[in-house]
């Protein structure tokens, strides 16, 4: 059997593909089945290709197809042409096809589609296989799948260039994505780790990992993360929270850090505990006249005082952390309850944290809106 080139998603040699199709006998055409959303295929005589139209009705083929390698070449061409048409219908409709794995090469799997054979690249396999057998190479997993039926979607059907490409990931998305909602929490396993974040496989109630989402580097930890690989490695078991589901682009955005308490949403005492572990001079003077505001705070204070309902704003005290979360200025409204109309803000840049006291008649939501307006005005 000819081996397809697999350097790119659709790099199937036209010569190799045609040679393969020419060597395919009719018994192969009975070796695949598929799943339609609404109707099942009708029974067909054994000397017909088991193919139906997307309406669920048997689709006639030009002439009677004899299941013999000696069938006229014109009949075999008619069969292949009809099967390419069916492939394009699957591509347009998004219906799921259940194809038999007939072989593999260095880049993916060979999938039977009636009289045709298409290609399923390894990156488009569902993560269920690698997560089930994490210590196997992708080549060993591919060998174990030969002869099995797997659900796939047609993502390319180019008869002219003889490119028929499948994706198991897209089929899994159609089946499982509706179960995923914003705010859901999943047990997950880390797949590939990139400079910008980590791709994480979600485990569903059946115990398998069907879908993959991205944890951006900014959602890995509350600490400043310079390299995701310092925190996460392939195969790590993690818990993630769903931040967004983009159904048009088949993307899931995840967070690890939002399942942990944000250290900045408390008081300075929470951020820098006053115990024996604290540095001797962690807390600076309590007179705001002796504290130099972090760069940019003076302008923010001036703008805050222009907001209706805000009576006074000043730095209460400051401290120095052992870790750096961000060199940029960050401003947070503490969860600490107000005392006599006084709310607490925390400003952080580098290792320095300043506690700001805000006297106002506004409630917490009103302060958030005022802060948002101010930050939009401040360059």
mmCIF file of C-alpha atoms in Angstrom, residues 116-373:
data_model
loop_
_atom_site.group_PDB
_atom_site.id
_atom_site.type_symbol
_atom_site.label_atom_id
_atom_site.label_comp_id
_atom_site.label_asym_id
_atom_site.label_seq_id
_atom_site.Cartn_x
_atom_site.Cartn_y
_atom_site.Cartn_z
ATOM 1 C CA UNK A 116 -11.920 6.405 -0.742
ATOM 2 C CA UNK A 117 -9.196 6.551 1.881
ATOM 3 C CA UNK A 118 -8.612 9.815 3.720
ATOM 4 C CA UNK A 119 -6.060 11.126 6.198
ATOM 5 C CA UNK A 120 -6.399 11.955 9.909
ATOM 6 C CA UNK A 121 -3.291 13.870 11.109
ATOM 7 C CA UNK A 122 -2.097 13.016 14.603
ATOM 8 C CA UNK A 123 -2.665 16.587 15.924
ATOM 9 C CA UNK A 124 -6.376 16.219 15.038
ATOM 10 C CA UNK A 125 -6.872 13.065 17.124
ATOM 11 C CA UNK A 126 -8.997 13.442 20.247
ATOM 12 C CA UNK A 127 -6.907 13.744 23.448
ATOM 13 C CA UNK A 128 -8.834 10.738 24.789
ATOM 14 C CA UNK A 129 -6.284 8.358 23.241
ATOM 15 C CA UNK A 130 -3.073 9.896 24.578
ATOM 16 C CA UNK A 131 -4.597 10.554 28.025
ATOM 17 C CA UNK A 132 -5.803 6.960 28.262
ATOM 18 C CA UNK A 133 -2.330 5.628 27.495
ATOM 19 C CA UNK A 134 0.022 8.493 28.414
ATOM 20 C CA UNK A 135 3.178 6.388 28.326
ATOM 21 C CA UNK A 136 2.652 5.227 24.738
ATOM 22 C CA UNK A 137 4.097 7.056 21.771
ATOM 23 C CA UNK A 138 1.645 8.432 19.217
ATOM 24 C CA UNK A 139 2.909 5.825 16.733
ATOM 25 C CA UNK A 140 2.103 2.970 19.147
ATOM 26 C CA UNK A 141 -1.326 4.464 19.817
ATOM 27 C CA UNK A 142 -1.912 4.652 16.059
ATOM 28 C CA UNK A 143 -1.049 0.978 15.602
ATOM 29 C CA UNK A 144 -3.481 -0.010 18.361
ATOM 30 C CA UNK A 145 -6.291 1.896 16.594
ATOM 31 C CA UNK A 146 -5.977 0.030 13.275
ATOM 32 C CA UNK A 147 -9.209 -1.806 12.543
ATOM 33 C CA UNK A 148 -11.309 0.262 14.938
ATOM 34 C CA UNK A 149 -14.125 2.679 14.090
ATOM 35 C CA UNK A 150 -13.813 6.268 15.288
ATOM 36 C CA UNK A 151 -16.103 9.289 14.827
ATOM 37 C CA UNK A 152 -14.600 11.988 12.623
ATOM 38 C CA UNK A 153 -15.603 15.073 10.699
ATOM 39 C CA UNK A 154 -14.607 15.830 7.124
ATOM 40 C CA UNK A 155 -12.630 19.086 7.183
ATOM 41 C CA UNK A 156 -11.249 18.978 3.636
ATOM 42 C CA UNK A 157 -12.642 17.253 0.532
ATOM 43 C CA UNK A 158 -10.630 18.306 -2.515
ATOM 44 C CA UNK A 159 -11.286 15.833 -5.326
ATOM 45 C CA UNK A 160 -9.033 17.648 -7.794
ATOM 46 C CA UNK A 161 -5.965 17.314 -5.550
ATOM 47 C CA UNK A 162 -7.161 14.043 -3.995
ATOM 48 C CA UNK A 163 -7.067 15.452 -0.456
ATOM 49 C CA UNK A 164 -9.601 14.008 1.978
ATOM 50 C CA UNK A 165 -8.805 15.132 5.529
ATOM 51 C CA UNK A 166 -10.582 14.187 8.777
ATOM 52 C CA UNK A 167 -10.606 15.538 12.337
ATOM 53 C CA UNK A 168 -11.607 13.544 15.390
ATOM 54 C CA UNK A 169 -11.233 16.678 17.527
ATOM 55 C CA UNK A 170 -13.995 18.426 15.573
ATOM 56 C CA UNK A 171 -16.294 15.429 16.036
ATOM 57 C CA UNK A 172 -15.597 15.458 19.791
ATOM 58 C CA UNK A 173 -16.319 19.208 19.914
ATOM 59 C CA UNK A 174 -19.745 18.667 18.309
ATOM 60 C CA UNK A 175 -20.590 15.982 20.842
ATOM 61 C CA UNK A 176 -19.216 17.403 24.092
ATOM 62 C CA UNK A 177 -18.909 21.198 23.836
ATOM 63 C CA UNK A 178 -22.554 21.804 24.759
ATOM 64 C CA UNK A 179 -21.790 20.268 28.155
ATOM 65 C CA UNK A 180 -19.216 22.993 28.904
ATOM 66 C CA UNK A 181 -20.332 26.273 30.474
ATOM 67 C CA UNK A 182 -18.619 29.384 31.812
ATOM 68 C CA UNK A 183 -17.790 28.909 35.491
ATOM 69 C CA UNK A 184 -17.617 25.104 35.290
ATOM 70 C CA UNK A 185 -14.724 23.446 37.077
ATOM 71 C CA UNK A 186 -12.948 20.401 35.609
ATOM 72 C CA UNK A 187 -10.264 17.978 36.583
ATOM 73 C CA UNK A 188 -7.772 18.193 33.741
ATOM 74 C CA UNK A 189 -4.426 17.047 32.423
ATOM 75 C CA UNK A 190 -1.764 19.310 30.944
ATOM 76 C CA UNK A 191 -0.939 18.590 27.308
ATOM 77 C CA UNK A 192 1.561 20.764 25.475
ATOM 78 C CA UNK A 193 3.174 23.744 27.219
ATOM 79 C CA UNK A 194 3.933 26.828 25.130
ATOM 80 C CA UNK A 195 5.506 30.235 25.799
ATOM 81 C CA UNK A 196 2.054 31.848 25.939
ATOM 82 C CA UNK A 197 0.301 29.229 28.086
ATOM 83 C CA UNK A 198 -0.634 25.566 28.371
ATOM 84 C CA UNK A 199 -3.133 23.431 26.486
ATOM 85 C CA UNK A 200 -5.130 21.397 28.986
ATOM 86 C CA UNK A 201 -7.391 18.388 28.362
ATOM 87 C CA UNK A 202 -10.728 18.346 30.209
ATOM 88 C CA UNK A 203 -11.922 15.125 31.848
ATOM 89 C CA UNK A 204 -15.637 14.424 31.459
ATOM 90 C CA UNK A 205 -18.001 12.337 33.557
ATOM 91 C CA UNK A 206 -17.204 9.198 31.541
ATOM 92 C CA UNK A 207 -13.600 9.444 32.734
ATOM 93 C CA UNK A 208 -12.181 10.363 29.315
ATOM 94 C CA UNK A 209 -10.502 13.578 28.185
ATOM 95 C CA UNK A 210 -12.481 14.753 25.166
ATOM 96 C CA UNK A 211 -11.841 18.502 24.777
ATOM 97 C CA UNK A 212 -8.839 20.791 25.066
ATOM 98 C CA UNK A 213 -8.687 24.374 26.315
ATOM 99 C CA UNK A 214 -6.003 27.010 26.801
ATOM 100 C CA UNK A 215 -4.739 28.337 30.119
ATOM 101 C CA UNK A 216 -3.081 31.608 29.166
ATOM 102 C CA UNK A 217 0.137 32.483 30.980
ATOM 103 C CA UNK A 218 -1.728 35.255 32.826
ATOM 104 C CA UNK A 219 -4.181 32.673 34.242
ATOM 105 C CA UNK A 220 -1.615 30.165 35.503
ATOM 106 C CA UNK A 221 -0.832 31.822 38.859
ATOM 107 C CA UNK A 222 -1.334 35.001 40.842
ATOM 108 C CA UNK A 223 2.456 35.217 40.940
ATOM 109 C CA UNK A 224 4.371 36.700 38.037
ATOM 110 C CA UNK A 225 5.084 33.831 35.649
ATOM 111 C CA UNK A 226 8.075 34.372 33.397
ATOM 112 C CA UNK A 227 8.051 30.854 31.935
ATOM 113 C CA UNK A 228 4.992 28.581 32.028
ATOM 114 C CA UNK A 229 7.337 25.581 32.131
ATOM 115 C CA UNK A 230 8.473 26.668 35.606
ATOM 116 C CA UNK A 231 4.933 25.982 36.838
ATOM 117 C CA UNK A 232 3.416 23.336 34.557
ATOM 118 C CA UNK A 233 4.691 20.227 32.807
ATOM 119 C CA UNK A 234 3.081 17.859 30.338
ATOM 120 C CA UNK A 235 1.026 15.247 32.175
ATOM 121 C CA UNK A 236 0.386 17.353 35.291
ATOM 122 C CA UNK A 237 -3.045 16.895 36.859
ATOM 123 C CA UNK A 238 -4.712 20.268 37.540
ATOM 124 C CA UNK A 239 -8.105 21.785 38.310
ATOM 125 C CA UNK A 240 -9.323 24.484 35.937
ATOM 126 C CA UNK A 241 -12.203 26.925 35.698
ATOM 127 C CA UNK A 242 -13.895 27.715 32.399
ATOM 128 C CA UNK A 243 -13.654 31.437 31.605
ATOM 129 C CA UNK A 244 -15.058 31.439 28.066
ATOM 130 C CA UNK A 245 -16.441 29.094 25.418
ATOM 131 C CA UNK A 246 -16.177 30.367 21.844
ATOM 132 C CA UNK A 247 -18.442 28.006 19.932
ATOM 133 C CA UNK A 248 -17.774 29.687 16.574
ATOM 134 C CA UNK A 249 -14.018 29.115 16.838
ATOM 135 C CA UNK A 250 -14.196 25.899 18.906
ATOM 136 C CA UNK A 251 -12.102 27.417 21.694
ATOM 137 C CA UNK A 252 -12.245 27.076 25.460
ATOM 138 C CA UNK A 253 -10.437 29.556 27.715
ATOM 139 C CA UNK A 254 -9.437 28.244 31.143
ATOM 140 C CA UNK A 255 -7.905 29.481 34.393
ATOM 141 C CA UNK A 256 -5.994 27.761 37.159
ATOM 142 C CA UNK A 257 -5.383 30.775 39.372
ATOM 143 C CA UNK A 258 -9.050 31.727 39.699
ATOM 144 C CA UNK A 259 -9.650 28.594 41.745
ATOM 145 C CA UNK A 260 -7.237 30.053 44.288
ATOM 146 C CA UNK A 261 -7.863 33.071 46.475
ATOM 147 C CA UNK A 262 -6.457 36.278 45.040
ATOM 148 C CA UNK A 263 -3.956 37.501 47.649
ATOM 149 C CA UNK A 264 -4.666 41.106 46.727
ATOM 150 C CA UNK A 265 -8.368 40.974 47.548
ATOM 151 C CA UNK A 266 -7.705 41.232 51.261
ATOM 152 C CA UNK A 267 -5.875 43.650 53.529
ATOM 153 C CA UNK A 268 -2.192 44.414 53.652
ATOM 154 C CA UNK A 269 -1.981 42.147 56.697
ATOM 155 C CA UNK A 270 -3.148 39.271 54.498
ATOM 156 C CA UNK A 271 -0.709 40.093 51.733
ATOM 157 C CA UNK A 272 2.233 40.451 54.118
ATOM 158 C CA UNK A 273 1.452 38.595 57.392
ATOM 159 C CA UNK A 274 2.739 40.281 60.543
ATOM 160 C CA UNK A 275 4.554 37.342 62.073
ATOM 161 C CA UNK A 276 8.093 36.175 62.625
ATOM 162 C CA UNK A 277 8.437 35.331 58.939
ATOM 163 C CA UNK A 278 7.961 38.944 57.880
ATOM 164 C CA UNK A 279 10.967 41.071 57.142
ATOM 165 C CA UNK A 280 11.807 43.444 60.011
ATOM 166 C CA UNK A 281 10.877 46.543 58.041
ATOM 167 C CA UNK A 282 8.073 45.032 55.954
ATOM 168 C CA UNK A 283 5.678 47.719 57.106
ATOM 169 C CA UNK A 284 6.673 51.294 56.555
ATOM 170 C CA UNK A 285 5.576 54.413 58.410
ATOM 171 C CA UNK A 286 1.855 55.021 58.767
ATOM 172 C CA UNK A 287 2.044 58.701 57.939
ATOM 173 C CA UNK A 288 1.192 59.160 54.293
ATOM 174 C CA UNK A 289 3.372 62.273 54.214
ATOM 175 C CA UNK A 290 6.390 60.011 54.683
ATOM 176 C CA UNK A 291 5.342 57.550 51.967
ATOM 177 C CA UNK A 292 6.183 58.230 48.344
ATOM 178 C CA UNK A 293 3.195 57.111 46.231
ATOM 179 C CA UNK A 294 3.875 54.489 43.625
ATOM 180 C CA UNK A 295 4.352 56.000 40.149
ATOM 181 C CA UNK A 296 0.982 57.018 38.735
ATOM 182 C CA UNK A 297 -0.938 57.018 42.038
ATOM 183 C CA UNK A 298 -0.865 60.811 42.470
ATOM 184 C CA UNK A 299 -2.767 61.300 39.217
ATOM 185 C CA UNK A 300 -5.259 58.570 40.137
ATOM 186 C CA UNK A 301 -5.872 60.206 43.529
ATOM 187 C CA UNK A 302 -6.573 63.569 41.884
ATOM 188 C CA UNK A 303 -9.060 61.972 39.500
ATOM 189 C CA UNK A 304 -10.757 59.983 42.264
ATOM 190 C CA UNK A 305 -11.420 63.176 44.224
ATOM 191 C CA UNK A 306 -13.288 64.509 41.180
ATOM 192 C CA UNK A 307 -15.756 61.627 41.418
ATOM 193 C CA UNK A 308 -19.052 62.351 43.162
ATOM 194 C CA UNK A 309 -19.312 60.662 46.552
ATOM 195 C CA UNK A 310 -15.574 60.320 47.192
ATOM 196 C CA UNK A 311 -14.524 62.545 50.066
ATOM 197 C CA UNK A 312 -10.916 61.638 50.793
ATOM 198 C CA UNK A 313 -8.170 59.329 49.561
ATOM 199 C CA UNK A 314 -4.719 58.841 51.066
ATOM 200 C CA UNK A 315 -2.015 56.207 51.604
ATOM 201 C CA UNK A 316 -2.352 54.588 55.008
ATOM 202 C CA UNK A 317 0.763 52.402 55.077
ATOM 203 C CA UNK A 318 3.007 50.275 52.883
ATOM 204 C CA UNK A 319 4.918 47.006 52.881
ATOM 205 C CA UNK A 320 7.453 45.066 50.852
ATOM 206 C CA UNK A 321 6.905 41.537 49.611
ATOM 207 C CA UNK A 322 9.405 38.780 49.004
ATOM 208 C CA UNK A 323 7.926 38.056 45.566
ATOM 209 C CA UNK A 324 7.224 40.174 42.494
ATOM 210 C CA UNK A 325 3.782 39.835 40.916
ATOM 211 C CA UNK A 326 4.097 42.614 38.339
ATOM 212 C CA UNK A 327 6.314 45.604 37.686
ATOM 213 C CA UNK A 328 3.275 47.488 36.410
ATOM 214 C CA UNK A 329 1.006 49.399 38.767
ATOM 215 C CA UNK A 330 -2.014 47.346 39.863
ATOM 216 C CA UNK A 331 -4.931 48.761 41.844
ATOM 217 C CA UNK A 332 -7.395 46.567 43.718
ATOM 218 C CA UNK A 333 -10.444 47.085 45.885
ATOM 219 C CA UNK A 334 -10.110 44.986 49.017
ATOM 220 C CA UNK A 335 -12.860 42.611 50.124
ATOM 221 C CA UNK A 336 -12.439 43.881 53.657
ATOM 222 C CA UNK A 337 -15.722 45.424 54.894
ATOM 223 C CA UNK A 338 -15.798 49.238 55.228
ATOM 224 C CA UNK A 339 -15.416 50.894 58.616
ATOM 225 C CA UNK A 340 -17.167 54.259 59.019
ATOM 226 C CA UNK A 341 -17.450 54.802 55.260
ATOM 227 C CA UNK A 342 -13.769 53.958 54.801
ATOM 228 C CA UNK A 343 -12.855 51.373 52.167
ATOM 229 C CA UNK A 344 -9.434 49.859 51.534
ATOM 230 C CA UNK A 345 -7.613 49.842 48.217
ATOM 231 C CA UNK A 346 -4.332 48.059 47.546
ATOM 232 C CA UNK A 347 -1.777 49.326 45.037
ATOM 233 C CA UNK A 348 1.106 47.107 43.981
ATOM 234 C CA UNK A 349 4.171 47.499 41.754
ATOM 235 C CA UNK A 350 7.202 45.283 41.946
ATOM 236 C CA UNK A 351 7.644 44.184 45.573
ATOM 237 C CA UNK A 352 6.015 47.295 47.008
ATOM 238 C CA UNK A 353 2.409 47.270 48.251
ATOM 239 C CA UNK A 354 0.609 50.392 49.478
ATOM 240 C CA UNK A 355 -2.622 50.350 51.432
ATOM 241 C CA UNK A 356 -4.945 53.229 50.488
ATOM 242 C CA UNK A 357 -7.842 54.460 52.593
ATOM 243 C CA UNK A 358 -10.853 55.741 50.655
ATOM 244 C CA UNK A 359 -13.547 57.717 52.464
ATOM 245 C CA UNK A 360 -16.778 57.690 50.465
ATOM 246 C CA UNK A 361 -20.544 57.513 50.597
ATOM 247 C CA UNK A 362 -20.498 55.045 47.674
ATOM 248 C CA UNK A 363 -21.033 51.324 48.097
ATOM 249 C CA UNK A 364 -18.565 48.737 46.787
ATOM 250 C CA UNK A 365 -20.123 48.580 43.303
ATOM 251 C CA UNK A 366 -20.172 52.377 43.115
ATOM 252 C CA UNK A 367 -16.465 52.489 43.947
ATOM 253 C CA UNK A 368 -15.695 49.922 41.244
ATOM 254 C CA UNK A 369 -17.501 52.021 38.664
ATOM 255 C CA UNK A 370 -15.710 55.173 39.819
ATOM 256 C CA UNK A 371 -12.338 53.417 39.622
ATOM 257 C CA UNK A 372 -13.157 52.192 36.134
ATOM 258 C CA UNK A 373 -14.010 55.715 34.966
#
